[in-house]
Protein backbone atom coordinates (compact mmCIF):
# COMPACT_ATOMS: atom_id res chain seq x y z
CA UNK A 1 0.00 0.00 0.00
CA UNK A 2 1.18 3.52 -0.76
CA UNK A 3 0.22 6.79 0.87
CA UNK A 4 -1.18 9.69 -1.11
CA UNK A 5 2.18 11.46 -0.74
CA UNK A 6 4.04 8.47 -2.19
CA UNK A 7 1.60 8.12 -5.09
CA UNK A 8 1.83 11.84 -5.77
CA UNK A 9 5.61 11.64 -5.98
CA UNK A 10 5.60 8.42 -8.01
CA UNK A 11 3.05 9.53 -10.59
CA UNK A 12 3.94 13.21 -10.75
CA UNK A 13 0.38 14.15 -9.79
CA UNK A 14 -0.42 16.67 -7.09
CA UNK A 15 -2.05 15.55 -3.88
CA UNK A 16 -4.85 17.99 -4.58
CA UNK A 17 -5.51 16.27 -7.93
CA UNK A 18 -5.67 12.85 -6.26
CA UNK A 19 -8.06 14.27 -3.68
CA UNK A 20 -10.21 15.66 -6.49
CA UNK A 21 -10.22 12.32 -8.31
CA UNK A 22 -11.48 10.74 -5.09
CA UNK A 23 -14.15 13.40 -4.66
CA UNK A 24 -15.62 12.91 -8.15
CA UNK A 25 -15.49 9.11 -7.92
CA UNK A 26 -12.75 8.69 -10.51
CA UNK A 27 -10.15 7.12 -8.24
CA UNK A 28 -11.08 6.04 -4.73
CA UNK A 29 -8.26 4.87 -2.43
CA UNK A 30 -8.50 1.34 -1.14
CA UNK A 31 -8.16 2.44 2.46
CA UNK A 32 -7.01 5.05 4.94
CA UNK A 33 -4.37 5.25 7.64
CA UNK A 34 -5.27 5.76 11.27
CA UNK A 35 -4.48 9.42 10.70
CA UNK A 36 -6.96 9.57 7.83
CA UNK A 37 -4.49 9.62 4.92
CA UNK A 38 -5.47 7.86 1.72
CA UNK A 39 -3.86 4.50 0.88
CA UNK A 40 -3.58 3.06 -2.64
CA UNK A 41 -2.91 -0.54 -3.69
CA UNK A 42 -1.63 -1.90 -7.02
CA UNK A 43 -5.13 -1.99 -8.52
CA UNK A 44 -5.56 1.70 -7.70
CA UNK A 45 -2.20 2.49 -9.30
CA UNK A 46 -3.17 0.57 -12.43
CA UNK A 47 -6.38 2.59 -12.66
CA UNK A 48 -4.38 5.79 -12.17
CA UNK A 49 -2.12 4.80 -15.07
CA UNK A 50 -5.16 4.52 -17.34
CA UNK A 51 -6.47 7.86 -16.09
CA UNK A 52 -3.18 9.62 -16.78
CA UNK A 53 -2.86 8.08 -20.25
CA UNK A 54 -6.38 9.15 -21.15
CA UNK A 55 -5.63 12.63 -19.80
CA UNK A 56 -2.54 12.83 -22.01
CA UNK A 57 -4.87 12.00 -24.88
CA UNK A 58 -7.05 14.92 -23.76
CA UNK A 59 -10.08 12.87 -22.71
CA UNK A 60 -12.44 14.81 -20.37
CA UNK A 61 -12.54 13.44 -16.82
CA UNK A 62 -16.23 12.56 -17.09
CA UNK A 63 -15.52 10.45 -20.18
CA UNK A 64 -12.59 8.71 -18.46
CA UNK A 65 -14.81 7.90 -15.50
CA UNK A 66 -17.50 6.47 -17.79
CA UNK A 67 -14.94 4.34 -19.64
CA UNK A 68 -13.26 2.95 -16.53
CA UNK A 69 -16.56 2.28 -14.74
CA UNK A 70 -18.14 0.55 -17.70
CA UNK A 71 -18.85 -3.16 -17.10
CA UNK A 72 -17.41 -3.82 -20.55
CA UNK A 73 -14.11 -2.10 -19.76
CA UNK A 74 -11.23 -4.32 -20.88
CA UNK A 75 -7.88 -3.19 -19.45
CA UNK A 76 -5.79 -5.00 -22.05
CA UNK A 77 -7.86 -3.61 -24.90
CA UNK A 78 -7.70 -0.14 -23.35
CA UNK A 79 -3.91 -0.27 -23.32
CA UNK A 80 -3.86 -1.27 -26.99
CA UNK A 81 -6.21 1.59 -27.84
CA UNK A 82 -4.13 4.04 -25.83
CA UNK A 83 -0.97 2.94 -27.59
CA UNK A 84 -2.63 3.44 -30.97
CA UNK A 85 -3.96 6.86 -29.97
CA UNK A 86 -0.53 7.89 -28.70
CA UNK A 87 1.03 6.69 -31.95
CA UNK A 88 -1.41 8.82 -33.92
CA UNK A 89 -0.72 11.80 -31.68
CA UNK A 90 3.03 11.29 -32.17
CA UNK A 91 2.49 11.15 -35.94
CA UNK A 92 0.46 14.36 -35.74
CA UNK A 93 3.22 16.10 -33.80
CA UNK A 94 5.84 14.89 -36.30
CA UNK A 95 3.71 16.28 -39.13
CA UNK A 96 3.51 19.61 -37.32
CA UNK A 97 7.27 19.56 -36.88
CA UNK A 98 7.75 18.88 -40.59
CA UNK A 99 5.40 21.77 -41.32
CA UNK A 100 7.38 24.12 -39.08
CA UNK A 101 10.71 22.98 -40.52
CA UNK A 102 9.29 23.35 -44.00
CA UNK A 103 8.30 26.93 -43.31
CA UNK A 104 11.81 27.61 -42.07
CA UNK A 105 13.38 25.93 -45.09
CA UNK A 106 11.33 28.03 -47.49
CA UNK A 107 12.58 31.17 -45.82
CA UNK A 108 9.99 32.52 -43.41
CA UNK A 109 11.68 35.89 -43.16
CA UNK A 110 13.39 36.21 -46.50
CA UNK A 111 11.34 34.76 -49.35
CA UNK A 112 9.57 37.45 -51.37
CA UNK A 113 6.22 35.70 -51.82
CA UNK A 114 3.20 37.99 -52.20
CA UNK A 115 0.83 35.28 -50.98
CA UNK A 116 2.55 35.09 -47.60
CA UNK A 117 1.52 37.30 -44.71
CA UNK A 118 4.91 37.90 -43.11
CA UNK A 119 3.62 38.95 -39.72
CA UNK A 120 1.63 35.73 -39.35
CA UNK A 121 4.52 33.61 -40.55
CA UNK A 122 6.97 35.28 -38.17
CA UNK A 123 4.56 34.66 -35.31
CA UNK A 124 4.17 31.04 -36.41
CA UNK A 125 7.94 30.64 -36.54
CA UNK A 126 8.19 32.03 -33.02
CA UNK A 127 5.57 29.59 -31.75
CA UNK A 128 7.19 26.72 -33.62
CA UNK A 129 10.55 27.54 -32.03
CA UNK A 130 8.96 27.48 -28.58
CA UNK A 131 7.31 24.14 -29.33
CA UNK A 132 10.17 22.41 -31.14
CA UNK A 133 13.20 24.26 -29.78
CA UNK A 134 14.56 21.20 -28.00
CA UNK A 135 14.29 18.89 -31.00
CA UNK A 136 17.63 17.93 -32.61
CA UNK A 137 16.54 19.20 -36.05
CA UNK A 138 15.85 22.66 -34.69
CA UNK A 139 19.09 22.76 -32.73
CA UNK A 140 21.03 21.67 -35.82
CA UNK A 141 19.25 24.30 -37.91
CA UNK A 142 20.05 27.07 -35.44
CA UNK A 143 23.69 25.99 -35.26
CA UNK A 144 24.05 26.17 -39.05
CA UNK A 145 22.30 29.55 -39.23
CA UNK A 146 24.02 31.35 -36.39
CA UNK A 147 26.82 32.89 -38.47
CA UNK A 148 24.76 33.67 -41.57
CA UNK A 149 23.66 37.13 -42.58
CA UNK A 150 20.20 37.91 -43.91
CA UNK A 151 21.70 38.08 -47.36
CA UNK A 152 23.22 34.62 -46.91
CA UNK A 153 19.80 33.26 -45.89
CA UNK A 154 18.13 34.88 -48.89
CA UNK A 155 20.67 33.40 -51.29
CA UNK A 156 20.22 29.92 -49.79
CA UNK A 157 16.44 30.19 -50.00
CA UNK A 158 16.56 31.43 -53.60
CA UNK A 159 18.84 28.54 -54.57
CA UNK A 160 16.51 26.09 -52.88
CA UNK A 161 13.53 27.39 -54.84
CA UNK A 162 15.49 27.00 -58.07
CA UNK A 163 15.24 23.25 -57.47
CA UNK A 164 11.45 23.57 -57.66
CA UNK A 165 11.78 25.62 -60.82
CA UNK A 166 13.84 22.76 -62.25
CA UNK A 167 11.14 20.34 -61.08
CA UNK A 168 8.62 22.36 -63.04
CA UNK A 169 10.59 21.77 -66.20
CA UNK A 170 10.22 18.00 -65.76
CA UNK A 171 6.75 17.84 -64.20
CA UNK A 172 5.32 16.11 -67.26
CA UNK A 173 7.83 13.30 -66.86
CA UNK A 174 7.37 10.11 -64.87
CA UNK A 175 8.15 10.96 -61.20
CA UNK A 176 9.94 7.61 -60.99
CA UNK A 177 12.33 8.59 -63.79
CA UNK A 178 16.06 8.82 -62.98
CA UNK A 179 15.95 12.58 -63.56
CA UNK A 180 13.13 13.10 -61.08
CA UNK A 181 14.66 10.79 -58.50
CA UNK A 182 18.00 12.56 -58.82
CA UNK A 183 16.25 15.87 -58.21
CA UNK A 184 14.65 14.50 -55.02
CA UNK A 185 18.08 13.42 -53.81
CA UNK A 186 19.41 16.91 -54.47
CA UNK A 187 16.52 18.47 -52.54
CA UNK A 188 17.19 16.16 -49.61
CA UNK A 189 20.93 16.84 -49.71
CA UNK A 190 20.37 20.59 -49.93
CA UNK A 191 18.17 20.57 -46.82
CA UNK A 192 20.67 18.38 -44.94
CA UNK A 193 23.64 20.53 -45.93
CA UNK A 194 22.09 23.89 -45.19
CA UNK A 195 19.38 23.35 -42.57
CA UNK A 196 19.02 20.05 -40.72
CA UNK A 197 19.49 16.34 -41.32
CA UNK A 198 16.66 15.48 -43.68
CA UNK A 199 15.87 11.83 -43.05
CA UNK A 200 13.63 9.95 -45.45
CA UNK A 201 10.86 10.14 -42.86
CA UNK A 202 11.11 13.94 -42.67
CA UNK A 203 11.44 14.16 -46.45
CA UNK A 204 8.26 12.15 -46.91
CA UNK A 205 6.42 14.52 -44.58
CA UNK A 206 7.76 17.56 -46.42
CA UNK A 207 6.55 16.12 -49.71
CA UNK A 208 3.03 15.77 -48.35
CA UNK A 209 3.22 19.33 -47.08
CA UNK A 210 4.36 20.65 -50.46
CA UNK A 211 1.34 19.18 -52.24
CA UNK A 212 -1.15 19.66 -49.41
CA UNK A 213 -2.63 22.88 -50.74
CA UNK A 214 -2.45 26.37 -49.34
CA UNK A 215 0.50 28.75 -49.59
CA UNK A 216 3.19 26.09 -49.98
CA UNK A 217 1.58 24.47 -52.97
CA UNK A 218 0.66 27.82 -54.49
CA UNK A 219 4.14 29.28 -54.22
CA UNK A 220 5.95 26.17 -55.40
CA UNK A 221 3.63 26.11 -58.40
CA UNK A 222 4.37 29.79 -59.02
CA UNK A 223 8.03 28.85 -59.39
CA UNK A 224 7.61 25.70 -61.44
CA UNK A 225 4.14 25.96 -62.95
CA UNK A 226 0.88 24.36 -61.94
CA UNK A 227 1.31 20.75 -60.85
CA UNK A 228 4.93 21.14 -59.73
CA UNK A 229 4.21 20.63 -56.05
CA UNK A 230 2.24 17.45 -56.69
CA UNK A 231 4.95 16.18 -59.04
CA UNK A 232 7.64 16.76 -56.41
CA UNK A 233 5.56 15.01 -53.74
CA UNK A 234 4.97 12.00 -56.00
CA UNK A 235 8.68 11.80 -56.79
CA UNK A 236 9.54 12.08 -53.08
CA UNK A 237 7.15 9.28 -52.08
CA UNK A 238 8.62 7.00 -54.75
CA UNK A 239 12.13 7.88 -53.64
CA UNK A 240 11.35 7.12 -49.97
CA UNK A 241 9.60 3.86 -50.89
CA UNK A 242 12.67 2.75 -52.82
CA UNK A 243 14.94 3.68 -49.91
CA UNK A 244 13.06 1.55 -47.35
mmCIF file with all atom_site columns, C-alpha atoms in Angstrom, residues 99-236:
data_model
loop_
_atom_site.group_PDB
_atom_site.id
_atom_site.type_symbol
_atom_site.label_atom_id
_atom_site.label_alt_id
_atom_site.label_comp_id
_atom_site.label_asym_id
_atom_site.label_entity_id
_atom_site.label_seq_id
_atom_site.pdbx_PDB_ins_code
_atom_site.Cartn_x
_atom_site.Cartn_y
_atom_site.Cartn_z
_atom_site.occupancy
_atom_site.B_iso_or_equiv
_atom_site.pdbx_formal_charge
_atom_site.auth_seq_id
_atom_site.auth_comp_id
_atom_site.auth_asym_id
_atom_site.auth_atom_id
_atom_site.pdbx_PDB_model_num
ATOM 1   C CA . UNK A 1 99  ? 5.398  21.767 -41.323 1.00 0.00 ? 99  UNK A CA 1
ATOM 2   C CA . UNK A 1 100 ? 7.382  24.117 -39.077 1.00 0.00 ? 100 UNK A CA 1
ATOM 3   C CA . UNK A 1 101 ? 10.713 22.979 -40.518 1.00 0.00 ? 101 UNK A CA 1
ATOM 4   C CA . UNK A 1 102 ? 9.293  23.346 -44.004 1.00 0.00 ? 102 UNK A CA 1
ATOM 5   C CA . UNK A 1 103 ? 8.300  26.929 -43.314 1.00 0.00 ? 103 UNK A CA 1
ATOM 6   C CA . UNK A 1 104 ? 11.812 27.613 -42.068 1.00 0.00 ? 104 UNK A CA 1
ATOM 7   C CA . UNK A 1 105 ? 13.375 25.934 -45.095 1.00 0.00 ? 105 UNK A CA 1
ATOM 8   C CA . UNK A 1 106 ? 11.325 28.028 -47.491 1.00 0.00 ? 106 UNK A CA 1
ATOM 9   C CA . UNK A 1 107 ? 12.575 31.167 -45.824 1.00 0.00 ? 107 UNK A CA 1
ATOM 10  C CA . UNK A 1 108 ? 9.993  32.516 -43.411 1.00 0.00 ? 108 UNK A CA 1
ATOM 11  C CA . UNK A 1 109 ? 11.676 35.892 -43.164 1.00 0.00 ? 109 UNK A CA 1
ATOM 12  C CA . UNK A 1 110 ? 13.394 36.209 -46.500 1.00 0.00 ? 110 UNK A CA 1
ATOM 13  C CA . UNK A 1 111 ? 11.339 34.759 -49.352 1.00 0.00 ? 111 UNK A CA 1
ATOM 14  C CA . UNK A 1 112 ? 9.569  37.449 -51.368 1.00 0.00 ? 112 UNK A CA 1
ATOM 15  C CA . UNK A 1 113 ? 6.217  35.704 -51.819 1.00 0.00 ? 113 UNK A CA 1
ATOM 16  C CA . UNK A 1 114 ? 3.201  37.987 -52.195 1.00 0.00 ? 114 UNK A CA 1
ATOM 17  C CA . UNK A 1 115 ? 0.826  35.282 -50.975 1.00 0.00 ? 115 UNK A CA 1
ATOM 18  C CA . UNK A 1 116 ? 2.549  35.095 -47.596 1.00 0.00 ? 116 UNK A CA 1
ATOM 19  C CA . UNK A 1 117 ? 1.520  37.298 -44.708 1.00 0.00 ? 117 UNK A CA 1
ATOM 20  C CA . UNK A 1 118 ? 4.913  37.895 -43.112 1.00 0.00 ? 118 UNK A CA 1
ATOM 21  C CA . UNK A 1 119 ? 3.616  38.945 -39.723 1.00 0.00 ? 119 UNK A CA 1
ATOM 22  C CA . UNK A 1 120 ? 1.626  35.729 -39.353 1.00 0.00 ? 120 UNK A CA 1
ATOM 23  C CA . UNK A 1 121 ? 4.525  33.606 -40.549 1.00 0.00 ? 121 UNK A CA 1
ATOM 24  C CA . UNK A 1 122 ? 6.968  35.284 -38.171 1.00 0.00 ? 122 UNK A CA 1
ATOM 25  C CA . UNK A 1 123 ? 4.562  34.656 -35.309 1.00 0.00 ? 123 UNK A CA 1
ATOM 26  C CA . UNK A 1 124 ? 4.167  31.037 -36.407 1.00 0.00 ? 124 UNK A CA 1
ATOM 27  C CA . UNK A 1 125 ? 7.941  30.637 -36.543 1.00 0.00 ? 125 UNK A CA 1
ATOM 28  C CA . UNK A 1 126 ? 8.190  32.031 -33.017 1.00 0.00 ? 126 UNK A CA 1
ATOM 29  C CA . UNK A 1 127 ? 5.567  29.592 -31.749 1.00 0.00 ? 127 UNK A CA 1
ATOM 30  C CA . UNK A 1 128 ? 7.189  26.718 -33.619 1.00 0.00 ? 128 UNK A CA 1
ATOM 31  C CA . UNK A 1 129 ? 10.546 27.536 -32.027 1.00 0.00 ? 129 UNK A CA 1
ATOM 32  C CA . UNK A 1 130 ? 8.958  27.478 -28.576 1.00 0.00 ? 130 UNK A CA 1
ATOM 33  C CA . UNK A 1 131 ? 7.313  24.136 -29.327 1.00 0.00 ? 131 UNK A CA 1
ATOM 34  C CA . UNK A 1 132 ? 10.168 22.412 -31.143 1.00 0.00 ? 132 UNK A CA 1
ATOM 35  C CA . UNK A 1 133 ? 13.198 24.260 -29.776 1.00 0.00 ? 133 UNK A CA 1
ATOM 36  C CA . UNK A 1 134 ? 14.557 21.197 -27.995 1.00 0.00 ? 134 UNK A CA 1
ATOM 37  C CA . UNK A 1 135 ? 14.294 18.892 -30.996 1.00 0.00 ? 135 UNK A CA 1
ATOM 38  C CA . UNK A 1 136 ? 17.629 17.932 -32.614 1.00 0.00 ? 136 UNK A CA 1
ATOM 39  C CA . UNK A 1 137 ? 16.541 19.201 -36.052 1.00 0.00 ? 137 UNK A CA 1
ATOM 40  C CA . UNK A 1 138 ? 15.851 22.664 -34.692 1.00 0.00 ? 138 UNK A CA 1
ATOM 41  C CA . UNK A 1 139 ? 19.095 22.760 -32.728 1.00 0.00 ? 139 UNK A CA 1
ATOM 42  C CA . UNK A 1 140 ? 21.026 21.668 -35.821 1.00 0.00 ? 140 UNK A CA 1
ATOM 43  C CA . UNK A 1 141 ? 19.253 24.298 -37.910 1.00 0.00 ? 141 UNK A CA 1
ATOM 44  C CA . UNK A 1 142 ? 20.048 27.069 -35.437 1.00 0.00 ? 142 UNK A CA 1
ATOM 45  C CA . UNK A 1 143 ? 23.686 25.995 -35.264 1.00 0.00 ? 143 UNK A CA 1
ATOM 46  C CA . UNK A 1 144 ? 24.051 26.174 -39.050 1.00 0.00 ? 144 UNK A CA 1
ATOM 47  C CA . UNK A 1 145 ? 22.299 29.546 -39.233 1.00 0.00 ? 145 UNK A CA 1
ATOM 48  C CA . UNK A 1 146 ? 24.018 31.351 -36.386 1.00 0.00 ? 146 UNK A CA 1
ATOM 49  C CA . UNK A 1 147 ? 26.822 32.889 -38.470 1.00 0.00 ? 147 UNK A CA 1
ATOM 50  C CA . UNK A 1 148 ? 24.763 33.669 -41.567 1.00 0.00 ? 148 UNK A CA 1
ATOM 51  C CA . UNK A 1 149 ? 23.663 37.132 -42.584 1.00 0.00 ? 149 UNK A CA 1
ATOM 52  C CA . UNK A 1 150 ? 20.199 37.912 -43.906 1.00 0.00 ? 150 UNK A CA 1
ATOM 53  C CA . UNK A 1 151 ? 21.699 38.079 -47.362 1.00 0.00 ? 151 UNK A CA 1
ATOM 54  C CA . UNK A 1 152 ? 23.218 34.616 -46.910 1.00 0.00 ? 152 UNK A CA 1
ATOM 55  C CA . UNK A 1 153 ? 19.803 33.259 -45.892 1.00 0.00 ? 153 UNK A CA 1
ATOM 56  C CA . UNK A 1 154 ? 18.126 34.878 -48.889 1.00 0.00 ? 154 UNK A CA 1
ATOM 57  C CA . UNK A 1 155 ? 20.672 33.404 -51.289 1.00 0.00 ? 155 UNK A CA 1
ATOM 58  C CA . UNK A 1 156 ? 20.218 29.918 -49.792 1.00 0.00 ? 156 UNK A CA 1
ATOM 59  C CA . UNK A 1 157 ? 16.437 30.191 -50.001 1.00 0.00 ? 157 UNK A CA 1
ATOM 60  C CA . UNK A 1 158 ? 16.556 31.426 -53.600 1.00 0.00 ? 158 UNK A CA 1
ATOM 61  C CA . UNK A 1 159 ? 18.844 28.544 -54.570 1.00 0.00 ? 159 UNK A CA 1
ATOM 62  C CA . UNK A 1 160 ? 16.510 26.091 -52.881 1.00 0.00 ? 160 UNK A CA 1
ATOM 63  C CA . UNK A 1 161 ? 13.529 27.388 -54.836 1.00 0.00 ? 161 UNK A CA 1
ATOM 64  C CA . UNK A 1 162 ? 15.492 26.999 -58.069 1.00 0.00 ? 162 UNK A CA 1
ATOM 65  C CA . UNK A 1 163 ? 15.238 23.248 -57.465 1.00 0.00 ? 163 UNK A CA 1
ATOM 66  C CA . UNK A 1 164 ? 11.453 23.575 -57.656 1.00 0.00 ? 164 UNK A CA 1
ATOM 67  C CA . UNK A 1 165 ? 11.782 25.617 -60.820 1.00 0.00 ? 165 UNK A CA 1
ATOM 68  C CA . UNK A 1 166 ? 13.835 22.762 -62.246 1.00 0.00 ? 166 UNK A CA 1
ATOM 69  C CA . UNK A 1 167 ? 11.138 20.340 -61.078 1.00 0.00 ? 167 UNK A CA 1
ATOM 70  C CA . UNK A 1 168 ? 8.617  22.361 -63.040 1.00 0.00 ? 168 UNK A CA 1
ATOM 71  C CA . UNK A 1 169 ? 10.593 21.773 -66.201 1.00 0.00 ? 169 UNK A CA 1
ATOM 72  C CA . UNK A 1 170 ? 10.225 18.003 -65.759 1.00 0.00 ? 170 UNK A CA 1
ATOM 73  C CA . UNK A 1 171 ? 6.747  17.841 -64.197 1.00 0.00 ? 171 UNK A CA 1
ATOM 74  C CA . UNK A 1 172 ? 5.324  16.110 -67.262 1.00 0.00 ? 172 UNK A CA 1
ATOM 75  C CA . UNK A 1 173 ? 7.834  13.298 -66.856 1.00 0.00 ? 173 UNK A CA 1
ATOM 76  C CA . UNK A 1 174 ? 7.368  10.110 -64.867 1.00 0.00 ? 174 UNK A CA 1
ATOM 77  C CA . UNK A 1 175 ? 8.154  10.964 -61.205 1.00 0.00 ? 175 UNK A CA 1
ATOM 78  C CA . UNK A 1 176 ? 9.939  7.615  -60.992 1.00 0.00 ? 176 UNK A CA 1
ATOM 79  C CA . UNK A 1 177 ? 12.332 8.592  -63.786 1.00 0.00 ? 177 UNK A CA 1
ATOM 80  C CA . UNK A 1 178 ? 16.060 8.815  -62.985 1.00 0.00 ? 178 UNK A CA 1
ATOM 81  C CA . UNK A 1 179 ? 15.954 12.579 -63.555 1.00 0.00 ? 179 UNK A CA 1
ATOM 82  C CA . UNK A 1 180 ? 13.126 13.103 -61.080 1.00 0.00 ? 180 UNK A CA 1
ATOM 83  C CA . UNK A 1 181 ? 14.662 10.789 -58.497 1.00 0.00 ? 181 UNK A CA 1
ATOM 84  C CA . UNK A 1 182 ? 18.003 12.557 -58.821 1.00 0.00 ? 182 UNK A CA 1
ATOM 85  C CA . UNK A 1 183 ? 16.248 15.868 -58.205 1.00 0.00 ? 183 UNK A CA 1
ATOM 86  C CA . UNK A 1 184 ? 14.649 14.501 -55.016 1.00 0.00 ? 184 UNK A CA 1
ATOM 87  C CA . UNK A 1 185 ? 18.084 13.418 -53.806 1.00 0.00 ? 185 UNK A CA 1
ATOM 88  C CA . UNK A 1 186 ? 19.411 16.914 -54.470 1.00 0.00 ? 186 UNK A CA 1
ATOM 89  C CA . UNK A 1 187 ? 16.519 18.467 -52.541 1.00 0.00 ? 187 UNK A CA 1
ATOM 90  C CA . UNK A 1 188 ? 17.190 16.162 -49.606 1.00 0.00 ? 188 UNK A CA 1
ATOM 91  C CA . UNK A 1 189 ? 20.927 16.836 -49.712 1.00 0.00 ? 189 UNK A CA 1
ATOM 92  C CA . UNK A 1 190 ? 20.366 20.594 -49.929 1.00 0.00 ? 190 UNK A CA 1
ATOM 93  C CA . UNK A 1 191 ? 18.174 20.574 -46.815 1.00 0.00 ? 191 UNK A CA 1
ATOM 94  C CA . UNK A 1 192 ? 20.665 18.385 -44.938 1.00 0.00 ? 192 UNK A CA 1
ATOM 95  C CA . UNK A 1 193 ? 23.642 20.527 -45.930 1.00 0.00 ? 193 UNK A CA 1
ATOM 96  C CA . UNK A 1 194 ? 22.095 23.892 -45.187 1.00 0.00 ? 194 UNK A CA 1
ATOM 97  C CA . UNK A 1 195 ? 19.380 23.348 -42.569 1.00 0.00 ? 195 UNK A CA 1
ATOM 98  C CA . UNK A 1 196 ? 19.018 20.046 -40.718 1.00 0.00 ? 196 UNK A CA 1
ATOM 99  C CA . UNK A 1 197 ? 19.493 16.336 -41.320 1.00 0.00 ? 197 UNK A CA 1
ATOM 100 C CA . UNK A 1 198 ? 16.655 15.481 -43.676 1.00 0.00 ? 198 UNK A CA 1
ATOM 101 C CA . UNK A 1 199 ? 15.867 11.830 -43.047 1.00 0.00 ? 199 UNK A CA 1
ATOM 102 C CA . UNK A 1 200 ? 13.630 9.947  -45.451 1.00 0.00 ? 200 UNK A CA 1
ATOM 103 C CA . UNK A 1 201 ? 10.865 10.143 -42.859 1.00 0.00 ? 201 UNK A CA 1
ATOM 104 C CA . UNK A 1 202 ? 11.108 13.941 -42.672 1.00 0.00 ? 202 UNK A CA 1
ATOM 105 C CA . UNK A 1 203 ? 11.443 14.157 -46.451 1.00 0.00 ? 203 UNK A CA 1
ATOM 106 C CA . UNK A 1 204 ? 8.255  12.152 -46.909 1.00 0.00 ? 204 UNK A CA 1
ATOM 107 C CA . UNK A 1 205 ? 6.424  14.515 -44.577 1.00 0.00 ? 205 UNK A CA 1
ATOM 108 C CA . UNK A 1 206 ? 7.756  17.562 -46.420 1.00 0.00 ? 206 UNK A CA 1
ATOM 109 C CA . UNK A 1 207 ? 6.554  16.117 -49.714 1.00 0.00 ? 207 UNK A CA 1
ATOM 110 C CA . UNK A 1 208 ? 3.028  15.772 -48.354 1.00 0.00 ? 208 UNK A CA 1
ATOM 111 C CA . UNK A 1 209 ? 3.220  19.331 -47.080 1.00 0.00 ? 209 UNK A CA 1
ATOM 112 C CA . UNK A 1 210 ? 4.361  20.654 -50.465 1.00 0.00 ? 210 UNK A CA 1
ATOM 113 C CA . UNK A 1 211 ? 1.338  19.181 -52.239 1.00 0.00 ? 211 UNK A CA 1
ATOM 114 C CA . UNK A 1 212 ? -1.149 19.656 -49.408 1.00 0.00 ? 212 UNK A CA 1
ATOM 115 C CA . UNK A 1 213 ? -2.630 22.876 -50.737 1.00 0.00 ? 213 UNK A CA 1
ATOM 116 C CA . UNK A 1 214 ? -2.445 26.374 -49.338 1.00 0.00 ? 214 UNK A CA 1
ATOM 117 C CA . UNK A 1 215 ? 0.496  28.750 -49.593 1.00 0.00 ? 215 UNK A CA 1
ATOM 118 C CA . UNK A 1 216 ? 3.192  26.094 -49.976 1.00 0.00 ? 216 UNK A CA 1
ATOM 119 C CA . UNK A 1 217 ? 1.578  24.467 -52.975 1.00 0.00 ? 217 UNK A CA 1
ATOM 120 C CA . UNK A 1 218 ? 0.662  27.824 -54.487 1.00 0.00 ? 218 UNK A CA 1
ATOM 121 C CA . UNK A 1 219 ? 4.143  29.281 -54.224 1.00 0.00 ? 219 UNK A CA 1
ATOM 122 C CA . UNK A 1 220 ? 5.951  26.169 -55.404 1.00 0.00 ? 220 UNK A CA 1
ATOM 123 C CA . UNK A 1 221 ? 3.626  26.112 -58.403 1.00 0.00 ? 221 UNK A CA 1
ATOM 124 C CA . UNK A 1 222 ? 4.373  29.788 -59.020 1.00 0.00 ? 222 UNK A CA 1
ATOM 125 C CA . UNK A 1 223 ? 8.027  28.855 -59.392 1.00 0.00 ? 223 UNK A CA 1
ATOM 126 C CA . UNK A 1 224 ? 7.610  25.697 -61.438 1.00 0.00 ? 224 UNK A CA 1
ATOM 127 C CA . UNK A 1 225 ? 4.140  25.957 -62.951 1.00 0.00 ? 225 UNK A CA 1
ATOM 128 C CA . UNK A 1 226 ? 0.883  24.356 -61.940 1.00 0.00 ? 226 UNK A CA 1
ATOM 129 C CA . UNK A 1 227 ? 1.310  20.755 -60.850 1.00 0.00 ? 227 UNK A CA 1
ATOM 130 C CA . UNK A 1 228 ? 4.932  21.135 -59.734 1.00 0.00 ? 228 UNK A CA 1
ATOM 131 C CA . UNK A 1 229 ? 4.210  20.630 -56.048 1.00 0.00 ? 229 UNK A CA 1
ATOM 132 C CA . UNK A 1 230 ? 2.243  17.450 -56.688 1.00 0.00 ? 230 UNK A CA 1
ATOM 133 C CA . UNK A 1 231 ? 4.946  16.178 -59.042 1.00 0.00 ? 231 UNK A CA 1
ATOM 134 C CA . UNK A 1 232 ? 7.638  16.764 -56.413 1.00 0.00 ? 232 UNK A CA 1
ATOM 135 C CA . UNK A 1 233 ? 5.556  15.014 -53.742 1.00 0.00 ? 233 UNK A CA 1
ATOM 136 C CA . UNK A 1 234 ? 4.975  12.002 -56.003 1.00 0.00 ? 234 UNK A CA 1
ATOM 137 C CA . UNK A 1 235 ? 8.676  11.799 -56.786 1.00 0.00 ? 235 UNK A CA 1
ATOM 138 C CA . UNK A 1 236 ? 9.535  12.075 -53.081 1.00 0.00 ? 236 UNK A CA 1
#
